[in-house]
mmCIF file of C-alpha atoms in Angstrom:
data_model
loop_
_atom_site.group_PDB
_atom_site.id
_atom_site.type_symbol
_atom_site.label_atom_id
_atom_site.label_comp_id
_atom_site.label_asym_id
_atom_site.label_seq_id
_atom_site.Cartn_x
_atom_site.Cartn_y
_atom_site.Cartn_z
ATOM 1 C CA ASN A 623 0.919 16.903 18.824
ATOM 2 C CA ALA A 624 0.878 18.137 15.242
ATOM 3 C CA GLY A 625 1.133 14.567 13.869
ATOM 4 C CA VAL A 626 2.442 14.598 10.292
ATOM 5 C CA THR A 627 2.999 17.990 8.685
ATOM 6 C CA GLN A 628 3.753 18.744 5.036
ATOM 7 C CA THR A 629 4.901 21.850 3.210
ATOM 8 C CA PRO A 630 3.911 23.403 0.909
ATOM 9 C CA LYS A 631 0.163 22.800 0.628
ATOM 10 C CA PHE A 632 0.018 23.852 -3.013
ATOM 11 C CA GLN A 633 2.649 24.280 -5.721
ATOM 12 C CA VAL A 634 2.653 25.056 -9.427
ATOM 13 C CA LEU A 635 5.796 24.235 -11.394
ATOM 14 C CA LYS A 636 6.815 24.569 -14.998
ATOM 15 C CA THR A 637 8.156 21.519 -16.798
ATOM 16 C CA GLY A 638 11.819 21.040 -15.957
ATOM 17 C CA GLN A 639 11.770 22.942 -12.675
ATOM 18 C CA SER A 640 12.816 21.264 -9.446
ATOM 19 C CA MET A 641 11.363 21.333 -5.960
ATOM 20 C CA THR A 642 11.468 19.578 -2.607
ATOM 21 C CA LEU A 643 8.425 18.539 -0.607
ATOM 22 C CA GLN A 644 9.002 18.566 3.120
ATOM 23 C CA CYS A 645 7.507 16.196 5.681
ATOM 24 C CA ALA A 646 7.947 15.994 9.438
ATOM 25 C CA GLN A 647 6.372 13.856 12.162
ATOM 26 C CA ASP A 648 6.390 14.277 15.924
ATOM 27 C CA MET A 649 5.193 10.792 16.918
ATOM 28 C CA ASN A 650 8.688 9.271 17.198
ATOM 29 C CA HIS A 651 7.880 6.849 14.395
ATOM 30 C CA ASN A 652 10.645 4.865 12.765
ATOM 31 C CA SER A 653 9.024 4.399 9.355
ATOM 32 C CA MET A 654 8.040 7.110 6.881
ATOM 33 C CA TYR A 655 6.491 6.990 3.422
ATOM 34 C CA TRP A 656 5.749 9.108 0.355
ATOM 35 C CA TYR A 657 2.660 8.380 -1.761
ATOM 36 C CA ARG A 658 1.007 9.981 -4.729
ATOM 37 C CA GLN A 659 -2.756 9.994 -5.210
ATOM 38 C CA ASP A 660 -4.284 10.148 -8.667
ATOM 39 C CA PRO A 661 -8.011 9.906 -9.476
ATOM 40 C CA GLY A 662 -9.246 6.311 -9.686
ATOM 41 C CA MET A 663 -5.848 4.858 -8.780
ATOM 42 C CA GLY A 664 -5.795 4.975 -5.018
ATOM 43 C CA LEU A 665 -2.469 5.715 -3.382
ATOM 44 C CA ARG A 666 0.779 4.502 -4.894
ATOM 45 C CA LEU A 667 3.986 4.277 -2.903
ATOM 46 C CA ILE A 668 6.884 6.315 -4.265
ATOM 47 C CA TYR A 669 9.592 5.736 -1.630
ATOM 48 C CA TYR A 670 9.722 4.673 1.964
ATOM 49 C CA SER A 671 12.158 4.708 4.838
ATOM 50 C CA ALA A 672 11.871 1.820 7.259
ATOM 51 C CA SER A 673 14.177 3.521 9.715
ATOM 52 C CA GLU A 674 16.512 6.470 9.994
ATOM 53 C CA GLY A 675 19.366 6.089 7.526
ATOM 54 C CA THR A 676 17.555 3.767 5.112
ATOM 55 C CA THR A 677 15.395 4.412 2.052
ATOM 56 C CA ASP A 678 13.828 2.047 -0.465
ATOM 57 C CA LYS A 679 11.960 2.368 -3.733
ATOM 58 C CA GLY A 680 8.250 1.791 -3.844
ATOM 59 C CA GLU A 681 5.935 1.147 -6.761
ATOM 60 C CA VAL A 682 6.543 4.390 -8.718
ATOM 61 C CA PRO A 683 10.001 5.840 -7.863
ATOM 62 C CA ASN A 684 11.049 7.142 -11.296
ATOM 63 C CA GLY A 685 11.602 10.897 -11.379
ATOM 64 C CA TYR A 686 11.870 11.227 -7.601
ATOM 65 C CA ASN A 687 14.541 11.169 -4.921
ATOM 66 C CA VAL A 688 14.212 11.138 -1.153
ATOM 67 C CA SER A 689 16.255 12.040 1.897
ATOM 68 C CA ARG A 690 15.663 10.804 5.425
ATOM 69 C CA LEU A 691 17.233 13.792 7.124
ATOM 70 C CA ASN A 692 16.735 12.486 10.661
ATOM 71 C CA LYS A 693 14.109 10.471 12.504
ATOM 72 C CA ARG A 694 11.531 13.263 12.202
ATOM 73 C CA GLU A 695 11.992 14.438 8.615
ATOM 74 C CA PHE A 696 11.627 12.784 5.213
ATOM 75 C CA SER A 697 11.795 14.918 2.073
ATOM 76 C CA LEU A 698 10.808 14.161 -1.529
ATOM 77 C CA ARG A 699 12.617 15.861 -4.405
ATOM 78 C CA LEU A 700 11.564 16.287 -8.007
ATOM 79 C CA GLU A 701 14.724 17.103 -9.966
ATOM 80 C CA SER A 702 13.057 17.903 -13.302
ATOM 81 C CA ALA A 703 9.302 18.082 -13.021
ATOM 82 C CA ALA A 704 7.090 16.626 -15.747
ATOM 83 C CA PRO A 705 3.332 17.040 -16.341
ATOM 84 C CA SER A 706 2.898 13.335 -15.430
ATOM 85 C CA GLN A 707 3.948 14.270 -11.899
ATOM 86 C CA THR A 708 0.879 16.428 -11.436
ATOM 87 C CA SER A 709 -0.735 14.776 -8.429
ATOM 88 C CA VAL A 710 -1.501 15.047 -4.740
ATOM 89 C CA TYR A 711 1.428 13.896 -2.606
ATOM 90 C CA PHE A 712 0.997 12.448 0.864
ATOM 91 C CA CYS A 713 3.588 11.740 3.490
ATOM 92 C CA ALA A 714 2.850 9.132 6.158
ATOM 93 C CA SER A 715 4.563 7.630 9.174
ATOM 94 C CA SER A 716 4.147 4.528 11.321
ATOM 95 C CA GLU A 717 5.798 2.514 13.998
ATOM 96 C CA ALA A 718 8.203 -0.108 12.672
ATOM 97 C CA GLY A 719 6.727 -3.445 11.604
ATOM 98 C CA THR A 720 3.986 -4.642 9.303
ATOM 99 C CA VAL A 721 1.011 -4.582 11.681
ATOM 100 C CA HIS A 722 0.920 -0.879 12.421
ATOM 101 C CA GLU A 723 -1.355 1.657 10.801
ATOM 102 C CA GLN A 724 0.048 4.660 9.006
ATOM 103 C CA TYR A 725 -0.669 8.272 9.896
ATOM 104 C CA PHE A 726 -1.000 10.693 6.994
ATOM 105 C CA GLY A 727 -0.203 14.343 6.487
ATOM 106 C CA PRO A 728 -2.649 16.779 4.844
ATOM 107 C CA GLY A 729 -1.055 16.488 1.402
ATOM 108 C CA THR A 730 0.607 18.718 -1.195
ATOM 109 C CA ARG A 731 -1.292 19.459 -4.389
ATOM 110 C CA LEU A 732 1.277 19.792 -7.197
ATOM 111 C CA THR A 733 0.537 20.973 -10.711
ATOM 112 C CA VAL A 734 3.201 20.804 -13.416
ATOM 113 C CA THR A 735 2.437 22.845 -16.541
ATOM 114 C CA ALA B 938 2.344 -10.086 -5.054
ATOM 115 C CA GLN B 939 -0.514 -8.486 -3.196
ATOM 116 C CA SER B 940 -3.552 -6.657 -4.485
ATOM 117 C CA VAL B 941 -6.847 -5.244 -3.290
ATOM 118 C CA ALA B 942 -10.053 -4.519 -5.172
ATOM 119 C CA GLN B 943 -12.881 -2.180 -4.309
ATOM 120 C CA PRO B 944 -15.512 -3.142 -6.862
ATOM 121 C CA GLU B 945 -17.741 -0.098 -6.373
ATOM 122 C CA ASP B 946 -16.530 3.384 -7.268
ATOM 123 C CA GLN B 947 -19.628 4.936 -5.694
ATOM 124 C CA VAL B 948 -22.041 3.833 -2.973
ATOM 125 C CA ASN B 949 -25.153 5.809 -2.113
ATOM 126 C CA VAL B 950 -27.186 5.124 1.008
ATOM 127 C CA ALA B 951 -29.965 6.948 2.855
ATOM 128 C CA GLU B 952 -29.244 8.369 6.283
ATOM 129 C CA GLY B 953 -30.183 5.890 9.004
ATOM 130 C CA ASN B 954 -29.816 2.876 6.731
ATOM 131 C CA PRO B 955 -27.000 0.340 7.097
ATOM 132 C CA LEU B 956 -24.020 0.774 4.805
ATOM 133 C CA THR B 957 -21.497 -1.639 3.318
ATOM 134 C CA VAL B 958 -18.351 -0.788 1.391
ATOM 135 C CA LYS B 959 -16.822 -3.839 -0.254
ATOM 136 C CA CYS B 960 -13.189 -4.935 -0.382
ATOM 137 C CA THR B 961 -11.545 -8.120 -1.630
ATOM 138 C CA TYR B 962 -7.868 -8.918 -1.483
ATOM 139 C CA SER B 963 -5.191 -11.245 -2.783
ATOM 140 C CA VAL B 964 -1.988 -12.032 -0.897
ATOM 141 C CA SER B 965 0.411 -14.867 -0.331
ATOM 142 C CA GLY B 966 0.206 -15.879 3.288
ATOM 143 C CA ASN B 967 -1.659 -14.148 6.066
ATOM 144 C CA PRO B 968 -3.099 -10.709 5.283
ATOM 145 C CA TYR B 969 -3.054 -7.603 7.400
ATOM 146 C CA LEU B 970 -6.048 -5.488 6.356
ATOM 147 C CA PHE B 971 -6.822 -1.827 6.931
ATOM 148 C CA TRP B 972 -9.573 0.681 6.248
ATOM 149 C CA TYR B 973 -8.925 4.400 5.873
ATOM 150 C CA VAL B 974 -11.255 7.346 5.267
ATOM 151 C CA GLN B 975 -10.469 10.546 3.390
ATOM 152 C CA TYR B 976 -12.539 13.709 3.713
ATOM 153 C CA PRO B 977 -12.268 16.361 0.977
ATOM 154 C CA ASN B 978 -8.879 18.064 0.809
ATOM 155 C CA ARG B 979 -7.591 16.071 3.776
ATOM 156 C CA GLY B 980 -5.144 13.241 4.348
ATOM 157 C CA LEU B 981 -6.240 9.681 5.043
ATOM 158 C CA GLN B 982 -7.418 8.766 8.523
ATOM 159 C CA PHE B 983 -7.129 5.261 9.954
ATOM 160 C CA LEU B 984 -10.465 3.573 10.789
ATOM 161 C CA LEU B 985 -9.679 -0.021 11.739
ATOM 162 C CA LYS B 986 -7.477 -3.015 11.036
ATOM 163 C CA TYR B 987 -7.482 -6.801 11.088
ATOM 164 C CA ILE B 988 -4.291 -8.506 12.138
ATOM 165 C CA THR B 989 -5.418 -11.759 13.728
ATOM 166 C CA GLY B 990 -8.097 -13.122 16.031
ATOM 167 C CA ASP B 991 -11.784 -12.211 15.961
ATOM 168 C CA ASN B 992 -13.094 -11.878 12.407
ATOM 169 C CA LEU B 993 -15.288 -8.900 13.357
ATOM 170 C CA VAL B 994 -13.224 -5.807 13.956
ATOM 171 C CA LYS B 995 -14.625 -2.632 15.490
ATOM 172 C CA GLY B 996 -13.148 0.761 14.739
ATOM 173 C CA SER B 997 -13.659 4.502 14.937
ATOM 174 C CA TYR B 998 -16.966 6.359 14.432
ATOM 175 C CA GLY B 999 -19.101 3.199 14.794
ATOM 176 C CA PHE B 1000 -17.570 1.397 11.809
ATOM 177 C CA GLU B 1001 -16.791 -2.294 11.796
ATOM 178 C CA ALA B 1002 -15.416 -4.768 9.274
ATOM 179 C CA GLU B 1003 -15.684 -8.496 8.846
ATOM 180 C CA PHE B 1004 -12.727 -10.570 7.761
ATOM 181 C CA ASN B 1005 -13.772 -13.552 5.639
ATOM 182 C CA LYS B 1006 -10.823 -15.758 4.764
ATOM 183 C CA SER B 1007 -12.714 -18.121 2.449
ATOM 184 C CA GLN B 1008 -14.077 -15.246 0.368
ATOM 185 C CA THR B 1009 -10.886 -13.144 0.761
ATOM 186 C CA SER B 1010 -13.010 -10.175 1.724
ATOM 187 C CA PHE B 1011 -12.907 -7.422 4.313
ATOM 188 C CA HIS B 1012 -16.108 -5.400 3.911
ATOM 189 C CA LEU B 1013 -16.631 -2.202 5.887
ATOM 190 C CA LYS B 1014 -20.000 -1.812 7.599
ATOM 191 C CA LYS B 1015 -21.980 0.554 9.768
ATOM 192 C CA PRO B 1016 -25.461 -0.185 11.161
ATOM 193 C CA SER B 1017 -26.841 3.337 10.704
ATOM 194 C CA ALA B 1018 -25.281 5.801 8.246
ATOM 195 C CA LEU B 1019 -24.845 9.517 8.962
ATOM 196 C CA VAL B 1020 -24.587 12.316 6.406
ATOM 197 C CA SER B 1021 -21.194 13.100 7.957
ATOM 198 C CA ASP B 1022 -19.965 9.623 6.902
ATOM 199 C CA SER B 1023 -19.889 10.848 3.288
ATOM 200 C CA ALA B 1024 -16.248 10.531 2.218
ATOM 201 C CA LEU B 1025 -13.802 8.467 0.181
ATOM 202 C CA TYR B 1026 -12.963 5.095 1.713
ATOM 203 C CA PHE B 1027 -9.837 3.065 1.022
ATOM 204 C CA CYS B 1028 -9.124 -0.567 1.787
ATOM 205 C CA ALA B 1029 -5.473 -1.614 2.072
ATOM 206 C CA VAL B 1030 -3.651 -4.922 2.434
ATOM 207 C CA ARG B 1031 -0.214 -6.025 3.475
ATOM 208 C CA ALA B 1032 1.070 -9.587 3.463
ATOM 209 C CA GLY B 1033 2.856 -10.561 6.643
ATOM 210 C CA SER B 1034 6.203 -10.574 4.900
ATOM 211 C CA ALA B 1035 5.635 -7.554 2.675
ATOM 212 C CA ARG B 1036 7.325 -4.227 3.257
ATOM 213 C CA GLN B 1037 4.651 -2.219 1.460
ATOM 214 C CA LEU B 1038 0.969 -1.502 1.954
ATOM 215 C CA THR B 1039 -1.196 -1.788 -1.182
ATOM 216 C CA PHE B 1040 -4.284 0.424 -1.447
ATOM 217 C CA GLY B 1041 -7.475 -0.096 -3.371
ATOM 218 C CA SER B 1042 -8.753 2.548 -5.767
ATOM 219 C CA GLY B 1043 -11.258 3.907 -3.275
ATOM 220 C CA THR B 1044 -15.047 4.004 -2.915
ATOM 221 C CA GLN B 1045 -16.919 7.290 -2.686
ATOM 222 C CA LEU B 1046 -19.658 6.955 -0.083
ATOM 223 C CA THR B 1047 -22.534 9.415 -0.211
ATOM 224 C CA VAL B 1048 -25.123 9.390 2.557
ATOM 225 C CA LEU B 1049 -28.300 11.120 1.467
ATOM 226 C CA PRO B 1050 -30.365 13.061 4.024
#
């Protein structure tokens, strides 16, 4: 069991460039999430997918899009990167419902210059 | 609305001494509470959760947390700290009806040898 995997681990972009962060889970979870982590701010939810075929905005969705490709995969796209999107991005998954803990991937460290 | 506060950015404790990492929350309705730990350059790992029932919850690596409804707190504790417990700890809350988990800003725990 690999759990939650993310690619790439590191990325440097120039302002205005685009990229897609990939996430996959092998735990047969229905729900998947994308967070960003910034110093002193904890984790903030960007988008989530409660189940295959659905996506919803979180706390900080501006500048991002997501695709729930299938039950296993949930990608995050930056169409036109900005320096304010410099952050560490984490993907997570969980069983459906509010009582279940989330399982996190190792993260992608993104720098936008 | 739901929120969580971790009032201490940094906690230092000597190895072998008991440790406490504080968390207070605000939700409408019944809270579901979680603790996660993050080691350097890693994703978050689930430690324990309170859903209902016994106010004292036991989790991984000898950690436990006490739910106190009157004080709206969910402090993380361990009777005897290890140097290897040094990490960043996050408290998170979710109201029963909420679709999102809200994280605190994190507390850096350092256990001194």
